Amino acid sequence: MVPLNWYIGLSAVIFVIGMVGFIVRKNILIMLMSIELMLNSVNISLVAFSHYLQDLRGQVFVFFIITVAAAEAAIGLAILVALFKNKAAVHTDEIMEMKG
Amino acid sequence: MDKYLLIPLLPLIAFTINIVFGKGIIKEKAHWVSILAVLGSFVISASTFTEVLNGKIINYDVYNWIVSGNFRVTIGFLIDQLTAIMLIVVTSVSLLVHIYSVGYMHGDKGYYRFFAYLSLFTFSMLMLVMGNNLLQLYFGWEAVGLCSYFLIGFWYEKKSAADAGKKAFIVNRFGDFGFGLGVIMIFLMLGTVHYSDIFSKVGTLTGQTINILGYNVDLITLIALLLFCGAVGKSAQIPLHVWLPDAMEGPTPVSALIHAATMVTAGVFMVARFNPLFSLSEVAMNVVALTGAITSLFAATIALVQNDIKRIVAYSTVSQLGYMFLACGVGAYGAGIFHLYTHAYFKALLFLGAGSVMHAMAGELDVQKMGGLKKHMPITYITFLIASLSIAGIPGLAGFFSKDEILWLAYNHGMVGKIVWAMGTVVAALTAFYSFRIIFLAFHGKFRGTHEQEHHLHESPKVMTIPLIILAIGAISAGWFGIPAALGGSNAIAHFFEPVLGHPHVTAGHEEEFMVMGISIAAAIGGIFISWIFYSLKPEMPKNLAKKFKRIYITLWNKYYVDELYDFIIVRPMKWLANSILVAVTDGKIIEGIVNGVPQAIRNFSERLRKLQTGQLQHYGLGMALGLFVILALVLIAAGR
Amino acid sequence: MNIPFPDLRPVTPEIIMTLSATALLILELIFKNKGVLAFIGILAAAAVMYIMPASMGETFGGMFISDSYSIFFKFIFIINLILTILISLRYIQRQKAEYGEYYSLLLFATAGMMLMASAKDLIILYLGLELMALSTYILAGIKRHDVKSNEAAIKYFLLGGFSSALLLYGISLLYGMTTTTDIYKIAEHLKATGVTTTLLLSMILIAVAFLFKIAAAPFHMWAPDVYEGAPTSITAFMSVGPKAAGFAVIGRVFYTAFQNIQTDWTTILIGIAILTMAVGNILAIVQTNIKRMLAYSSIAHAGYILLGIIAGTTEGLNAMMTYLFIYAFMNIGAFAIVIILDRGEELSDYEGLAKNRPLVAALMLVFMFSLTGIPPTAGFIAKFNLFTAVIKAGYTWLVIIAVMFSAISAYYYLRVVMNMYMKEMKQEAAIHLSPSLSLAILITVLMVLIIGIMPSMVIG
Amino acid sequence: MQIGYPILSTVIFLPIIGALLIFLLKRASEALIKWTALFVSLVTFILSIPLFSSFDKTTAKMQFAETYEWVPSWGIKYALGIDGISVLFVLLSTLLTVLCVTISWKTIKEKTKEFYAALLLIEGSMIGVFCSLDLFLFYIFWEAMLIPMFLLIGVWGGPNRVYAAIKFFLYTLVGSVLMLVGIIVLYINTGKSFDILQMMSTNYPYNLQLILFWAFFAAFAVKVPMWPVHTWLPDAHTEAPTAGSVILAGILIKMGAYGFLRFSMPLFPEAAKAMAPAMMILSVIAIIYGGVICLGQTDLKRLIAYSSVSHMGFVTLGIFALNIQGIQGGILQMINHGIVTGALFLCVGIIYDRTHTRQIADYGGTATVMPVYAAFFMVFTLASIGLPVTNGFIGEFLIILGGFTASKTLGVLSATGVIIGAAYMLWLYQRVFFMETNPKIQGHPDMDIREILTLVPLIVLVLWIGIYPNTFLSFMDASVQNLINRVNTAGAFQIHMVGR
Amino acid sequence: MLSKLFFGYFAVIMVALSLLVITRRNPVHSVLWMLVLFFHIAGLYLFLNAEFLAAVQVILYAGAILVLFLFVIMMLNIKVEITAERFIGEWPIGVALGLSILMLIYFTTSKLIQGPAGQFSIEAIKAETHTKALGKVLYTEYLFPFEIASLILLIAIVGAIVLAKKRG
């Protein structure tokens, strides 16, 4: 039997990778994917918990998270498209008009 | 309304009428209002004097002035022998000066204003002498100072006049500073500021001490000296004498009234009034005597070389005031007041005479540019001569009796008395010298001014000469009330004062008194003689002497550099402190630096902090992650887990 | 397995809200005049407000609770909604963003907030939060032809997503520790197991997400950019609604679920509160754009409001709620003035306004002084009430810091007043007045003054 | 004696209602606005006269009291009342406002409506400060006054007005917010009540008293202003319009010293007693510092402003001498300073309207051109330097007496302020009025009847207080005695309210 | 032991894939690596007896969301992307911060105390099949969140229309 901690560790590693990706990449699409990575890491841990705690709640939660992730992706990409129409930009460098 | 109240009130009413209606309605008639008021005061004063002469002492309160807790002060009047004589001096000299001014101030654009101020002054002076408590004295004290300020700076367009007025006021404030503290000390120690209570309780203070900066100081001495500070300022004694010569910027009648006869003598009056207090402190008495003597000598030496006729007379006034303090300091209060009284006449006369000369000379003050005025203005000359003889102490005239009384009593007053007597005698010689220097330079010899001036020379109008004549009579006869027993007189005035001022202990006999008298007469005549030699016989001699003793001459000419000294140690440091330290550094840099600097620092910080908000999304994410990390780390460290 | 049909009474307000929102989507096709839609939206909100007091109770197996705490917050959300609709009507027309979905999304967002306030289960909380957040992302970017609006939407969206990922990670750990997502059950369980480092981690992760929503430093950095870029009406909406919702969940989750580590999170929040007040107030000083300035001001206010949570007492919570209630009026009022002006986004646009538009200037003055907290405005009552509660809880030193910062805040609020009253006018300021906007301003200014003078109206 | 109307509420709210009324008037009808303002301020003044005539001088109780519940759940009451300490300030406020209206008659040409409205709002809130018997109510008035004052300085002021206005606002706000914290702490410790009278009969622990004393000190010291937090004052006074300077100098800065008397001492008697030496030292520094710095001023208003620092130093010195002469002198000196400095600012306003310069160097020989004006100015100058027969003397003498009683050294030092005062005021007078006539002021008309009438009431007061101060001192006797008892014996303080 | 090896494989591959996702210059590559990653996650779910979720993961994530990504990427200009800077200047800080946080998370979660076991043991789920068990819970106990989730999807639709649709 694999210990629960291993899952949690894996989840944490992926979570942090997602986080780092979000922080260091300039491409908005990649940032969006990084967020998806983070969400997936959460899913992994939730499913693992669910399994080990013998409780379905975690899996239900994962289900909702996937739903929201989908909605989020849709909206995020819509915003991106709207931006792209005005200004051919997918880099955060190009959306620095407001600052200070 | 009782009549005593009317004495000060009449001039006050005159003042009010003149200041309110003077400009529009009364104009050139302003003198009527004031003269009538002063005349009224004089008449009532005279009748009051006779009452006092008959042994009546008036002491009553008009109303409660300030009541705060146990501090209770009234406006009230105390008219005893001392006050009565002051009333006569004040109202009579004032009356004469009023009349004289009608001629002297004729045509001045501030005519009504001048009479208003004169009235106000008379009121204040009367309040000063009539008050029955210290605070009322203080009130009059400041009020006469104010009038003096107004009148010195009467021709305010002249910077020198405006400066002189301000200087008089501020220098007096230094004295009043001490005086005020003295008043407060008296209240704190005795719980009252009313004369009668003070004098009845003052004995309880003997032997008490107070700790000042680690030294135990005798309480009575301290109080007496604090009060004396006020007198030093008001009566222009060293070191606060500097304002009086400058005060000559005012119209001459003012000099006669305020800076010779009345206001400047207030200090003497006050010390005499507080004789029960002063007499309890040996130290204070000696300080008073020595201050008087030194001032007297000091001012007389300066007067030797001055050329400005009014300034000579002014220094002579300082000198004579020193004499009066000398008298008080040796316990001869009566003699001091006696001298005050005679001095009022002959000094007022000197000033008014000088004013008459100025009138003729179109405002010229330099005695070196006068000469031979005798034939042009005989009345002025004669009266001036009488006054000079009187001040020089020629027997028979008023000055002789009072001065002699002082010197004689000083002589009797132990070691200190001997010293001040010697100084007083020297001063007597000097006084005779510089007084006659004026006579010889201004009235004798050849005229040394311009042609226009010579053409203009004339005797003054009657309205000016009559007061001169009346004062001359006073200068001759005022002393006859005080002919000493040694000369067969009854010394009536000393007896008159005895209930208030006591009488000093005289140990020596008549022989010694004659000796003292002789020495002083010799000094006076010697002074006049040398003056005659210098300024009439050998006019080149003073110049040679001046060259020979150049350093002394220049020092005297510059009045011992006292003004310069004050400028150096007080005026300039204060301005420097104000401009270079307080305005520029403490307020400008330190306090405002903090007040404006903190917001500025916040703004600068803000501008810097703003740079963190780059607009770059990653940086925002980084910020969040960093925040998360820091919180997590701190909490874990804090939890120690 | 037979599950009884759930009691719908407690969720009636949410149901009406969502139904109306959905209905608006359809009605949009019918009505060309969007004013009608706005009117329906207000009607819906009013109906919800009317029904709300009757909706006490729990339902859906204890996932949803309607108690006085949540009802008060819902009042704030509804007021926020109504005022936002009122100030939006003419404005979005001017901004060429008059889509029927606009109102629908406002309603959805409000429904999301209401769910957050009522959530008793972390799943509901998360979903409510996402409902609110996703709607506001869209609303922020609704001026889709405007680059600034796009930029705002992108920034808000990405950082929002990031923060909800953190929230989820925290929730997942919490779930792992307790096998439940019910807030009250979590509290019970945690009481039994005691404090562990994992718990602290999960608490911090959840806190970060909530602090992000209320724009507390250092998780505030999105706020200025988003507030500036979003349409002003939405900025007004965001500066009150999501913030209040964030405080609602902080209040509930921290006070119940994390009760046994109260000292730990209080310590964290004290630091955060001080930092937030500092950052908000200090950075607001140098702003030249009024929306941006108000963004920093709203950050600063979040700092003050956090003090209410820190107090850890019922009074503190009450004070926090009162503060939010009052804040809604004064802040939306200020934004309404920004909207009323044709050019009102830059501080320099306000120069000489008092001469040109004395009434508008006077109203702005009232809002600025209220935000500063000067009596006799409501802002003072809010601050006073809050500080009293915090001092009573024993954090006097914290209040001293807060009042010093609020004195600093006077500086930038005064700058607006100064520009209006003490500078020379550069150009005539045109205004766009509409009945709805006037009504909104009237309501806000009256509330600001009435609460300021008769505070017993709100604190009874 | 019975008065037929709630007098305190009337004098507070009449001006405020008047201000609202003015807001409703048409911008163009300037004459109507002015007359309304004058009418309202005059009626307020007349209605406040019964405070003077019907005041019961024998008691230390609060008179003309009014109490209503305001915010019951917080224990806030709308409670008004005055005693011997506050009554004179109310009268001074109503009087000075009338004069401010008349003096501004021709000077204020822009935004007339807002100006008079602001003026009346200030009046209402100032009076509110002096009448409040509820700490919360007090704070509301205290702060509310900042807004119109801020506008008054910033909108109608001189060239550097914006800086001055913001400085004034922030300075005072920083002080006030600390007091707010103090108020809240006090509120909690009193048991949920803002009732000042209840607080006055409560004895707080010493440490608490000490903390609260400093919290309140922050607000009051800035307002007074005590050294070293005085630097807002020269700027605010200098830049404010004449009416603003008059209000600032005449009343607003009195509120600080009033606060010491009304709150710091009776509420924290032991702390006040312990801190009195420190306060007195600060006061003496202010006296001398403010005086000496006047010697370095080149701006008329700025000089008078700094002289206020010095004079208020006397006030606080007297107050913290904690004896009857000191406190009575302090209160009287506050009134005096209000009259005299108010009058001096009015005077400066009169000449500024003609010449549009405040630089002393631009003047000279004014006495020749405007003799009546010179005479009026002289009277106030003399009052300012504390010459007997003017009110300044009575106040300063009592203060020095009180100060000397409390501490010999400080008493002596404070007395030097009198010398410095004479120096800078007379120097000022000389430079402005004496010497050669400066061409810049040649040909200006003397004061007109409106201006004379504005100043005459103040002259009357100057002389009245100088000649018969008992009229005013007797108002304070009972209250001050009561206060001293409280400070000295912490606990014996009993104070009630008497209905109107 | 076998299961541990199995997990080891998954873990290593997933971490590697994640790193690839966030480091690729070309977003298309990232999406493709992510696709592989999602399959692996689905596999892990199977390993944890969550068949339904594994299916959803593949269908929804891999099938829908990633395709959406690809669509959008196709719309955009990739050439610019190739030449542009990949990472922000401060990336070392980001990486360091990530590692530190990871360390702290490891440090804190290593001592995780599990919650009490629930009623859905592996056997219980197996008896009912996973999908059925999950469905039952979802439509009864979690009906309310389910509805809310539907609203969120509605919003996603509305949002996409509002923001991306061409309008007059």
PDB file of C-alpha atoms in Angstrom, chain B residues 171-303:
ATOM      1  CA  VAL B 171      13.773 100.148  29.024  1.00  0.00           C
ATOM      2  CA  ASN B 172      11.126 100.971  31.568  1.00  0.00           C
ATOM      3  CA  ARG B 173       9.667  97.536  31.084  1.00  0.00           C
ATOM      4  CA  PHE B 174      12.926  96.081  32.306  1.00  0.00           C
ATOM      5  CA  GLY B 175      12.536  98.009  35.497  1.00  0.00           C
ATOM      6  CA  ASP B 176       8.869  97.176  35.758  1.00  0.00           C
ATOM      7  CA  PHE B 177       9.735  93.533  35.388  1.00  0.00           C
ATOM      8  CA  GLY B 178      11.454  93.693  38.741  1.00  0.00           C
ATOM      9  CA  PHE B 179       8.840  95.955  40.192  1.00  0.00           C
ATOM     10  CA  GLY B 180       6.040  93.606  39.183  1.00  0.00           C
ATOM     11  CA  LEU B 181       7.835  90.688  40.745  1.00  0.00           C
ATOM     12  CA  GLY B 182       8.272  92.768  43.864  1.00  0.00           C
ATOM     13  CA  VAL B 183       4.548  93.379  43.969  1.00  0.00           C
ATOM     14  CA  ILE B 184       3.900  89.680  43.576  1.00  0.00           C
ATOM     15  CA  MET B 185       6.421  88.804  46.264  1.00  0.00           C
ATOM     16  CA  ILE B 186       4.754  91.213  48.627  1.00  0.00           C
ATOM     17  CA  PHE B 187       1.406  89.685  47.939  1.00  0.00           C
ATOM     18  CA  LEU B 188       2.731  86.171  48.394  1.00  0.00           C
ATOM     19  CA  MET B 189       4.437  86.996  51.656  1.00  0.00           C
ATOM     20  CA  LEU B 190       1.956  89.387  53.163  1.00  0.00           C
ATOM     21  CA  GLY B 191      -1.264  88.505  51.366  1.00  0.00           C
ATOM     22  CA  THR B 192      -2.047  92.075  50.512  1.00  0.00           C
ATOM     23  CA  VAL B 193      -0.926  94.871  48.284  1.00  0.00           C
ATOM     24  CA  HIS B 194      -2.502  97.717  50.227  1.00  0.00           C
ATOM     25  CA  TYR B 195      -0.044 100.159  51.746  1.00  0.00           C
ATOM     26  CA  SER B 196      -1.502 100.295  55.209  1.00  0.00           C
ATOM     27  CA  ASP B 197      -1.632  96.517  55.508  1.00  0.00           C
ATOM     28  CA  ILE B 198       1.819  96.109  54.076  1.00  0.00           C
ATOM     29  CA  PHE B 199       3.350  98.591  56.459  1.00  0.00           C
ATOM     30  CA  SER B 200       1.628  97.101  59.445  1.00  0.00           C
ATOM     31  CA  LYS B 201       2.690  93.584  58.551  1.00  0.00           C
ATOM     32  CA  VAL B 202       6.086  94.185  57.054  1.00  0.00           C
ATOM     33  CA  GLY B 203       7.823  93.773  60.395  1.00  0.00           C
ATOM     34  CA  THR B 204       6.902  90.108  60.430  1.00  0.00           C
ATOM     35  CA  LEU B 205       9.227  89.498  57.535  1.00  0.00           C
ATOM     36  CA  THR B 206      12.390  90.499  59.307  1.00  0.00           C
ATOM     37  CA  GLY B 207      14.883  87.740  59.426  1.00  0.00           C
ATOM     38  CA  GLN B 208      13.079  85.570  56.905  1.00  0.00           C
ATOM     39  CA  THR B 209      15.114  84.307  54.005  1.00  0.00           C
ATOM     40  CA  ILE B 210      14.341  82.885  50.663  1.00  0.00           C
ATOM     41  CA  ASN B 211      16.367  80.459  48.615  1.00  0.00           C
ATOM     42  CA  ILE B 212      17.406  81.694  45.213  1.00  0.00           C
ATOM     43  CA  LEU B 213      19.643  79.451  43.175  1.00  0.00           C
ATOM     44  CA  GLY B 214      21.073  77.999  46.299  1.00  0.00           C
ATOM     45  CA  TYR B 215      21.687  81.230  48.138  1.00  0.00           C
ATOM     46  CA  ASN B 216      19.668  82.305  51.094  1.00  0.00           C
ATOM     47  CA  VAL B 217      18.624  85.855  50.510  1.00  0.00           C
ATOM     48  CA  ASP B 218      17.056  88.101  53.056  1.00  0.00           C
ATOM     49  CA  LEU B 219      13.429  88.437  52.097  1.00  0.00           C
ATOM     50  CA  ILE B 220      13.023  92.110  52.835  1.00  0.00           C
ATOM     51  CA  THR B 221      16.176  92.967  50.966  1.00  0.00           C
ATOM     52  CA  LEU B 222      14.964  90.996  48.002  1.00  0.00           C
ATOM     53  CA  ILE B 223      11.580  92.673  47.954  1.00  0.00           C
ATOM     54  CA  ALA B 224      13.071  96.093  48.420  1.00  0.00           C
ATOM     55  CA  LEU B 225      15.549  95.589  45.642  1.00  0.00           C
ATOM     56  CA  LEU B 226      12.869  94.272  43.307  1.00  0.00           C
ATOM     57  CA  LEU B 227      10.784  97.341  43.954  1.00  0.00           C
ATOM     58  CA  PHE B 228      13.863  99.473  43.517  1.00  0.00           C
ATOM     59  CA  CYS B 229      14.325  97.940  40.055  1.00  0.00           C
ATOM     60  CA  GLY B 230      11.166  99.736  39.045  1.00  0.00           C
ATOM     61  CA  ALA B 231      12.461 102.972  40.459  1.00  0.00           C
ATOM     62  CA  VAL B 232      15.744 102.558  38.623  1.00  0.00           C
ATOM     63  CA  GLY B 233      13.874 102.251  35.361  1.00  0.00           C
ATOM     64  CA  LYS B 234      11.389 105.000  35.898  1.00  0.00           C
ATOM     65  CA  SER B 235      13.839 107.438  37.407  1.00  0.00           C
ATOM     66  CA  ALA B 236      16.548 106.680  34.887  1.00  0.00           C
ATOM     67  CA  GLN B 237      19.211 105.442  37.242  1.00  0.00           C
ATOM     68  CA  ILE B 238      22.184 103.382  36.219  1.00  0.00           C
ATOM     69  CA  PRO B 239      21.979 101.048  34.412  1.00  0.00           C
ATOM     70  CA  LEU B 240      18.585 101.930  32.994  1.00  0.00           C
ATOM     71  CA  HIS B 241      19.266 105.623  32.503  1.00  0.00           C
ATOM     72  CA  VAL B 242      19.728 105.363  28.749  1.00  0.00           C
ATOM     73  CA  TRP B 243      16.215 106.281  27.775  1.00  0.00           C
ATOM     74  CA  LEU B 244      16.015 109.682  29.404  1.00  0.00           C
ATOM     75  CA  PRO B 245      18.491 111.634  27.256  1.00  0.00           C
ATOM     76  CA  ASP B 246      16.848 110.177  24.160  1.00  0.00           C
ATOM     77  CA  ALA B 247      13.478 111.189  25.495  1.00  0.00           C
ATOM     78  CA  MET B 248      14.428 114.748  24.630  1.00  0.00           C
ATOM     79  CA  GLU B 249      13.109 113.998  21.161  1.00  0.00           C
ATOM     80  CA  GLY B 250       9.714 114.954  22.505  1.00  0.00           C
ATOM     81  CA  PRO B 251       8.396 118.514  22.609  1.00  0.00           C
ATOM     82  CA  THR B 252      10.143 120.560  25.279  1.00  0.00           C
ATOM     83  CA  PRO B 253       7.125 121.123  27.542  1.00  0.00           C
ATOM     84  CA  VAL B 254       6.938 117.364  27.789  1.00  0.00           C
ATOM     85  CA  SER B 255      10.536 117.213  28.859  1.00  0.00           C
ATOM     86  CA  ALA B 256       9.816 119.786  31.478  1.00  0.00           C
ATOM     87  CA  LEU B 257       6.747 118.109  32.831  1.00  0.00           C
ATOM     88  CA  ILE B 258       7.441 114.433  32.470  1.00  0.00           C
ATOM     89  CA  HIS B 259      11.160 114.070  32.237  1.00  0.00           C
ATOM     90  CA  ALA B 260      12.078 116.571  34.856  1.00  0.00           C
ATOM     91  CA  ALA B 261       9.353 117.451  37.290  1.00  0.00           C
ATOM     92  CA  THR B 262       6.969 114.585  37.692  1.00  0.00           C
ATOM     93  CA  MET B 263       7.166 111.191  36.089  1.00  0.00           C
ATOM     94  CA  VAL B 264      10.852 110.535  36.540  1.00  0.00           C
ATOM     95  CA  THR B 265      10.503 111.375  40.200  1.00  0.00           C
ATOM     96  CA  ALA B 266       7.931 108.645  40.630  1.00  0.00           C
ATOM     97  CA  GLY B 267      10.729 106.283  41.524  1.00  0.00           C
ATOM     98  CA  VAL B 268      11.820 108.520  44.341  1.00  0.00           C
ATOM     99  CA  PHE B 269       8.259 108.855  45.441  1.00  0.00           C
ATOM    100  CA  MET B 270       7.867 105.107  45.504  1.00  0.00           C
ATOM    101  CA  VAL B 271      11.020 104.507  47.504  1.00  0.00           C
ATOM    102  CA  ALA B 272       9.946 107.204  49.932  1.00  0.00           C
ATOM    103  CA  ARG B 273       6.495 105.692  50.129  1.00  0.00           C
ATOM    104  CA  PHE B 274       8.028 102.351  51.003  1.00  0.00           C
ATOM    105  CA  ASN B 275      10.384 103.736  53.574  1.00  0.00           C
ATOM    106  CA  PRO B 276       9.066 101.351  56.235  1.00  0.00           C
ATOM    107  CA  LEU B 277      10.172  98.496  54.050  1.00  0.00           C
ATOM    108  CA  PHE B 278      13.456  99.916  52.843  1.00  0.00           C
ATOM    109  CA  SER B 279      14.460 101.016  56.254  1.00  0.00           C
ATOM    110  CA  LEU B 280      14.354  97.407  57.410  1.00  0.00           C
ATOM    111  CA  SER B 281      17.123  96.404  55.058  1.00  0.00           C
ATOM    112  CA  GLU B 282      20.577  97.827  55.450  1.00  0.00           C
ATOM    113  CA  VAL B 283      21.751  96.252  52.227  1.00  0.00           C
ATOM    114  CA  ALA B 284      18.889  97.653  50.201  1.00  0.00           C
ATOM    115  CA  MET B 285      19.440 101.094  51.629  1.00  0.00           C
ATOM    116  CA  ASN B 286      23.087 101.041  50.722  1.00  0.00           C
ATOM    117  CA  VAL B 287      22.302  99.852  47.246  1.00  0.00           C
ATOM    118  CA  VAL B 288      19.869 102.713  46.821  1.00  0.00           C
ATOM    119  CA  ALA B 289      22.337 105.262  48.124  1.00  0.00           C
ATOM    120  CA  LEU B 290      25.231 104.050  46.042  1.00  0.00           C
ATOM    121  CA  THR B 291      23.139 103.703  42.917  1.00  0.00           C
ATOM    122  CA  GLY B 292      21.979 107.249  43.401  1.00  0.00           C
ATOM    123  CA  ALA B 293      25.443 108.584  44.052  1.00  0.00           C
ATOM    124  CA  ILE B 294      27.074 106.749  41.182  1.00  0.00           C
ATOM    125  CA  THR B 295      24.326 107.753  38.789  1.00  0.00           C
ATOM    126  CA  SER B 296      24.631 111.271  39.923  1.00  0.00           C
ATOM    127  CA  LEU B 297      28.332 111.406  39.305  1.00  0.00           C
ATOM    128  CA  PHE B 298      28.146 109.461  36.132  1.00  0.00           C
ATOM    129  CA  ALA B 299      25.463 111.635  34.546  1.00  0.00           C
ATOM    130  CA  ALA B 300      27.143 114.824  35.657  1.00  0.00           C
ATOM    131  CA  THR B 301      30.388 113.869  33.967  1.00  0.00           C
ATOM    132  CA  ILE B 302      28.577 113.142  30.738  1.00  0.00           C
ATOM    133  CA  ALA B 303      26.772 116.447  30.950  1.00  0.00           C
TER     134      ALA B 303
END
